[in-house]
PDB file of C-alpha atoms in Angstrom:
ATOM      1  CA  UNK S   1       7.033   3.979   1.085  1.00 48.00           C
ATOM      2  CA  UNK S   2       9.161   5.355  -1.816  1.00 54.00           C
ATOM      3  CA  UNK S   3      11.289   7.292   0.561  1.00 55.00           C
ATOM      4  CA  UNK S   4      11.882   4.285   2.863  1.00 57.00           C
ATOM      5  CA  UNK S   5      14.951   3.496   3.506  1.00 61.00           C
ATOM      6  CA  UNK S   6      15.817  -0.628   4.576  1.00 64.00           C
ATOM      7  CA  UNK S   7      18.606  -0.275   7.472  1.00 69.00           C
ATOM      8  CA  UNK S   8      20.158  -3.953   8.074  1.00 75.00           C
ATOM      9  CA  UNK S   9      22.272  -4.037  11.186  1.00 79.00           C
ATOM     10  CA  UNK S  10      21.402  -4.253  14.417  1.00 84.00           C
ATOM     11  CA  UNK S  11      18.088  -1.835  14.744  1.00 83.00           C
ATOM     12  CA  UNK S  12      16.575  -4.507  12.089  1.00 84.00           C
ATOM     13  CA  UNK S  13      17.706  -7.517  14.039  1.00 85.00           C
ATOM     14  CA  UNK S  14      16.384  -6.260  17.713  1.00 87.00           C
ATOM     15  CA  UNK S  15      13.452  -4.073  16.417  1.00 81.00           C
ATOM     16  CA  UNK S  16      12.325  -4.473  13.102  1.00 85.00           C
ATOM     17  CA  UNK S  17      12.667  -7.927  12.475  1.00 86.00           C
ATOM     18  CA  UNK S  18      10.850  -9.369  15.486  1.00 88.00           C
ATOM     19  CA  UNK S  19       7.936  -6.716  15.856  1.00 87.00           C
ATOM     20  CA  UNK S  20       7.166  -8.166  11.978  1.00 85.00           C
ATOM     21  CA  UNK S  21       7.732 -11.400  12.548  1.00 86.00           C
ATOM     22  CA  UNK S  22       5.387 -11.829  15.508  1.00 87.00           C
ATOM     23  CA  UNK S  23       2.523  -9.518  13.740  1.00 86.00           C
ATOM     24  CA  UNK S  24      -0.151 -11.711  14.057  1.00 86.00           C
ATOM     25  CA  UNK S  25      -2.005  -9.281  10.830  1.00 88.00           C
ATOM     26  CA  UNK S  26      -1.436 -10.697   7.039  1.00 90.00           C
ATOM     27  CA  UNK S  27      -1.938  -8.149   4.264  1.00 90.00           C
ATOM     28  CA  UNK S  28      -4.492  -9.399   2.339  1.00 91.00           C
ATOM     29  CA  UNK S  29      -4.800  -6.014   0.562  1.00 91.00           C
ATOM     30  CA  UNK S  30      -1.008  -5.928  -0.738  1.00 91.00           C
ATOM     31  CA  UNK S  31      -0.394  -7.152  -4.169  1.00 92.00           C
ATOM     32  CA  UNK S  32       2.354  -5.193  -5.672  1.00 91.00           C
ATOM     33  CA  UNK S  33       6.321  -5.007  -3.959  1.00 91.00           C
ATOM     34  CA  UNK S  34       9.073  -3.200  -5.778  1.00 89.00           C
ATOM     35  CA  UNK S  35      12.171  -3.145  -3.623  1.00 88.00           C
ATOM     36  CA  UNK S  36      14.930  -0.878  -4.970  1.00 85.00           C
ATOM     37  CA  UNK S  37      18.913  -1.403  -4.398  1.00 84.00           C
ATOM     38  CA  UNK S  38      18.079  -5.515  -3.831  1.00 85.00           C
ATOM     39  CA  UNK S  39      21.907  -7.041  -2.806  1.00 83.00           C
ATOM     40  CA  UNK S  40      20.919 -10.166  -1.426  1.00 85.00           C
ATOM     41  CA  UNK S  41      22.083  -9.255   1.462  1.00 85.00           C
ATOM     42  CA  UNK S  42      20.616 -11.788   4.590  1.00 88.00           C
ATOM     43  CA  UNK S  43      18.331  -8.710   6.396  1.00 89.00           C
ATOM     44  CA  UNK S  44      17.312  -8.327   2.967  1.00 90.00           C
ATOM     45  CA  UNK S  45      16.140 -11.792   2.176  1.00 91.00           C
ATOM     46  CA  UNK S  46      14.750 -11.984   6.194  1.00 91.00           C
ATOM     47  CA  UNK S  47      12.071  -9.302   5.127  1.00 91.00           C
ATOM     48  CA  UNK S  48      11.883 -10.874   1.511  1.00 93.00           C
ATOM     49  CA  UNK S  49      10.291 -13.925   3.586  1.00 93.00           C
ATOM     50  CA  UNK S  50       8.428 -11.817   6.089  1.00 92.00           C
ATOM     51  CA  UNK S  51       6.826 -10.017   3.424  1.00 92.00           C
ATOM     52  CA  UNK S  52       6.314 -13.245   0.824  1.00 95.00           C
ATOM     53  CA  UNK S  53       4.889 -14.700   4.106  1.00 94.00           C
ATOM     54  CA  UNK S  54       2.237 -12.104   5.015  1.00 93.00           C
ATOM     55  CA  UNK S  55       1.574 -11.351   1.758  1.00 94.00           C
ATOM     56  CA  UNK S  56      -1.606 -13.928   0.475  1.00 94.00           C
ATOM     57  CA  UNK S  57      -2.812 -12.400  -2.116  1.00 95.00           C
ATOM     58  CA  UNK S  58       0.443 -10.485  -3.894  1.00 95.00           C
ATOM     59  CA  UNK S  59       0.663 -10.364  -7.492  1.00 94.00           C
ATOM     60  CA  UNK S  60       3.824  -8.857  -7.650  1.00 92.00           C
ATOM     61  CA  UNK S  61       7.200  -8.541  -6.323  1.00 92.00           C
ATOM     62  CA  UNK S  62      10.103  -6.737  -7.798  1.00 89.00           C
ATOM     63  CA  UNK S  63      13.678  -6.934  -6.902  1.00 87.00           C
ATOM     64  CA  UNK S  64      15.971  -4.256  -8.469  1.00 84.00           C
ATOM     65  CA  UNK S  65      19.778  -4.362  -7.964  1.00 82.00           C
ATOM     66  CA  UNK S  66      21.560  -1.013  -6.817  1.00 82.00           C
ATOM     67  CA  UNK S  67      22.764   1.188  -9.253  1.00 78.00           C
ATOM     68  CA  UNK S  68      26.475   0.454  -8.514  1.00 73.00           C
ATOM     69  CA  UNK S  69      26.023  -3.317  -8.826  1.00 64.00           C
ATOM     70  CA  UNK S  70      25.632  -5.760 -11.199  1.00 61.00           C
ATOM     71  CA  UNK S  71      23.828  -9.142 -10.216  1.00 59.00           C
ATOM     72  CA  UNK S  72      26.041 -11.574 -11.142  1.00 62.00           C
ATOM     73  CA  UNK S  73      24.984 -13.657  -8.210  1.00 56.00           C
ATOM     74  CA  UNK S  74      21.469 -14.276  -9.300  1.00 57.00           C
ATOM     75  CA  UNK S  75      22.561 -15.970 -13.111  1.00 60.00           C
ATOM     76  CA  UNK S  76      25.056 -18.295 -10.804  1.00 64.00           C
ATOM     77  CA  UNK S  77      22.323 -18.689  -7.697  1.00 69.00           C
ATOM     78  CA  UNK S  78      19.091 -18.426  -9.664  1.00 69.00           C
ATOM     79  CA  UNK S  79      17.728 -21.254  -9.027  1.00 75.00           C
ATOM     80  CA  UNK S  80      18.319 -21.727  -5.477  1.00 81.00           C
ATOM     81  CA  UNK S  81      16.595 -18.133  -4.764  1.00 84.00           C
ATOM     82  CA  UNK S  82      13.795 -19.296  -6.490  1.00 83.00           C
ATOM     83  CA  UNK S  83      13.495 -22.330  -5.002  1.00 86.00           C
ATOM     84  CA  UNK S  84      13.573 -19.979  -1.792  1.00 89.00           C
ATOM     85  CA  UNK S  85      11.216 -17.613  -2.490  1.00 91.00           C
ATOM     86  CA  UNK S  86       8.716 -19.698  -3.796  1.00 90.00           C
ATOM     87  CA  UNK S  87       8.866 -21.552  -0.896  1.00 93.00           C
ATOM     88  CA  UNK S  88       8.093 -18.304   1.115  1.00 94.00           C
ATOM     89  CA  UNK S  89       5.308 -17.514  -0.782  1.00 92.00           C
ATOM     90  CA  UNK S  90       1.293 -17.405   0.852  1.00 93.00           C
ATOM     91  CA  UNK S  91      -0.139 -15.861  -2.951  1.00 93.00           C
ATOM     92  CA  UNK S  92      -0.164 -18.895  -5.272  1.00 91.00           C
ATOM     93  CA  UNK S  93      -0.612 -15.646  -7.787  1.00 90.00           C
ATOM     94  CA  UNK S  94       2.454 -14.292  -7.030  1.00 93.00           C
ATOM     95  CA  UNK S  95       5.099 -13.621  -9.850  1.00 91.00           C
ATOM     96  CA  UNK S  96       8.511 -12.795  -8.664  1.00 90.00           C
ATOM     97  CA  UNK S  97      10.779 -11.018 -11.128  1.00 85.00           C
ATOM     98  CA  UNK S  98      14.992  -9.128 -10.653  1.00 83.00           C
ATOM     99  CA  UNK S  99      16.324  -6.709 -12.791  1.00 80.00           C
ATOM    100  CA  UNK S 100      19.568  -5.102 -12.737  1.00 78.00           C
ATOM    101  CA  UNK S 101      18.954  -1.308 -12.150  1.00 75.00           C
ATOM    102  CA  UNK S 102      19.498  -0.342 -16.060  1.00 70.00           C
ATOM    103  CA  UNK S 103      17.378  -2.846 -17.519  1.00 70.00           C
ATOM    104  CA  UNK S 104      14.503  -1.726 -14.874  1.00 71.00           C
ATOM    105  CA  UNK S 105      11.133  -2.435 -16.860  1.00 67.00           C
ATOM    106  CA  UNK S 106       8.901  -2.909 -14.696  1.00 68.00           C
ATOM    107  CA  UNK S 107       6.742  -0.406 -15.106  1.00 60.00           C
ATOM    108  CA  UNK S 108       3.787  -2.103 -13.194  1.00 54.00           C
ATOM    109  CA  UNK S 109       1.131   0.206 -10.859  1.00 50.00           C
ATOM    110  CA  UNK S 110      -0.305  -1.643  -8.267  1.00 51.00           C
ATOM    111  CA  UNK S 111      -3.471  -2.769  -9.325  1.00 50.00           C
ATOM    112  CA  UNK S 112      -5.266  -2.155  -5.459  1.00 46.00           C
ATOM    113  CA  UNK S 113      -8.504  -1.603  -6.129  1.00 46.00           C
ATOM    114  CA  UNK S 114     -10.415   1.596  -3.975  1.00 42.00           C
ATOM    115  CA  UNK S 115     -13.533  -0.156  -2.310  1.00 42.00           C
ATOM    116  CA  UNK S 116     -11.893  -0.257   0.607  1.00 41.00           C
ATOM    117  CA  UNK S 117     -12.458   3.479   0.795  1.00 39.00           C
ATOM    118  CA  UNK S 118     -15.672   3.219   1.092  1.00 32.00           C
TER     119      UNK S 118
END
């Protein structure tokens, strides 16, 4: 999914949106989210909660601002996102970290493991 590209607007809010809400499917198997050129924008935290939601046994999920932008909104809103997201959350595991695009460390590889190939 590197070369995904999130369009908010109105294809997410007639398609997108509601053929992921009403999956009835959770992915068990996903632990690790890194989503690149984060703005808090509302589409953005609508599939933030989709995916927390569906998500039960994440480890991981990464919000990176844009390169442009720098998030003062998170230092000032912190704690009401968190409150938010953690709320959203099915992984009790789940660790939920932002950067701002030049202080990007997280250099965490999902950790799925290959049985399933069997």
């Amino acid at each position: 999914m590197d070369d995904y590209s999130f369009e908010c607007g109105p294809y997410w809010e007639l398609h997108q949106k509601p053929k992921l809400e009403n999956f009835d499917h959770y992915f068990d198997r996903l632990k690790f989210i890194k989503l690149k050129g984060f703005k808090f924008l509302q589409s953005e935290l609508q599939l933030v909660k989709i995916l927390l939601n569906k998500a039960t046994h994440l480890e991981a999920l990464i919000l990176v601002s844009p390169k442009s932008v720098r998030i003062k909104l998170w230092r000032a809103d912190g704690p009401k996102y968190s409150h938010l997201f953690y709320s959203w959350k099915a992984s009790p595991e789940v660790k939920i970290v932002l950067f701002e695009h030049t202080a990007d460390r997280s250099l965490v590889h999902p950790s799925h493991s290959k049985d399933w190939l069997v």
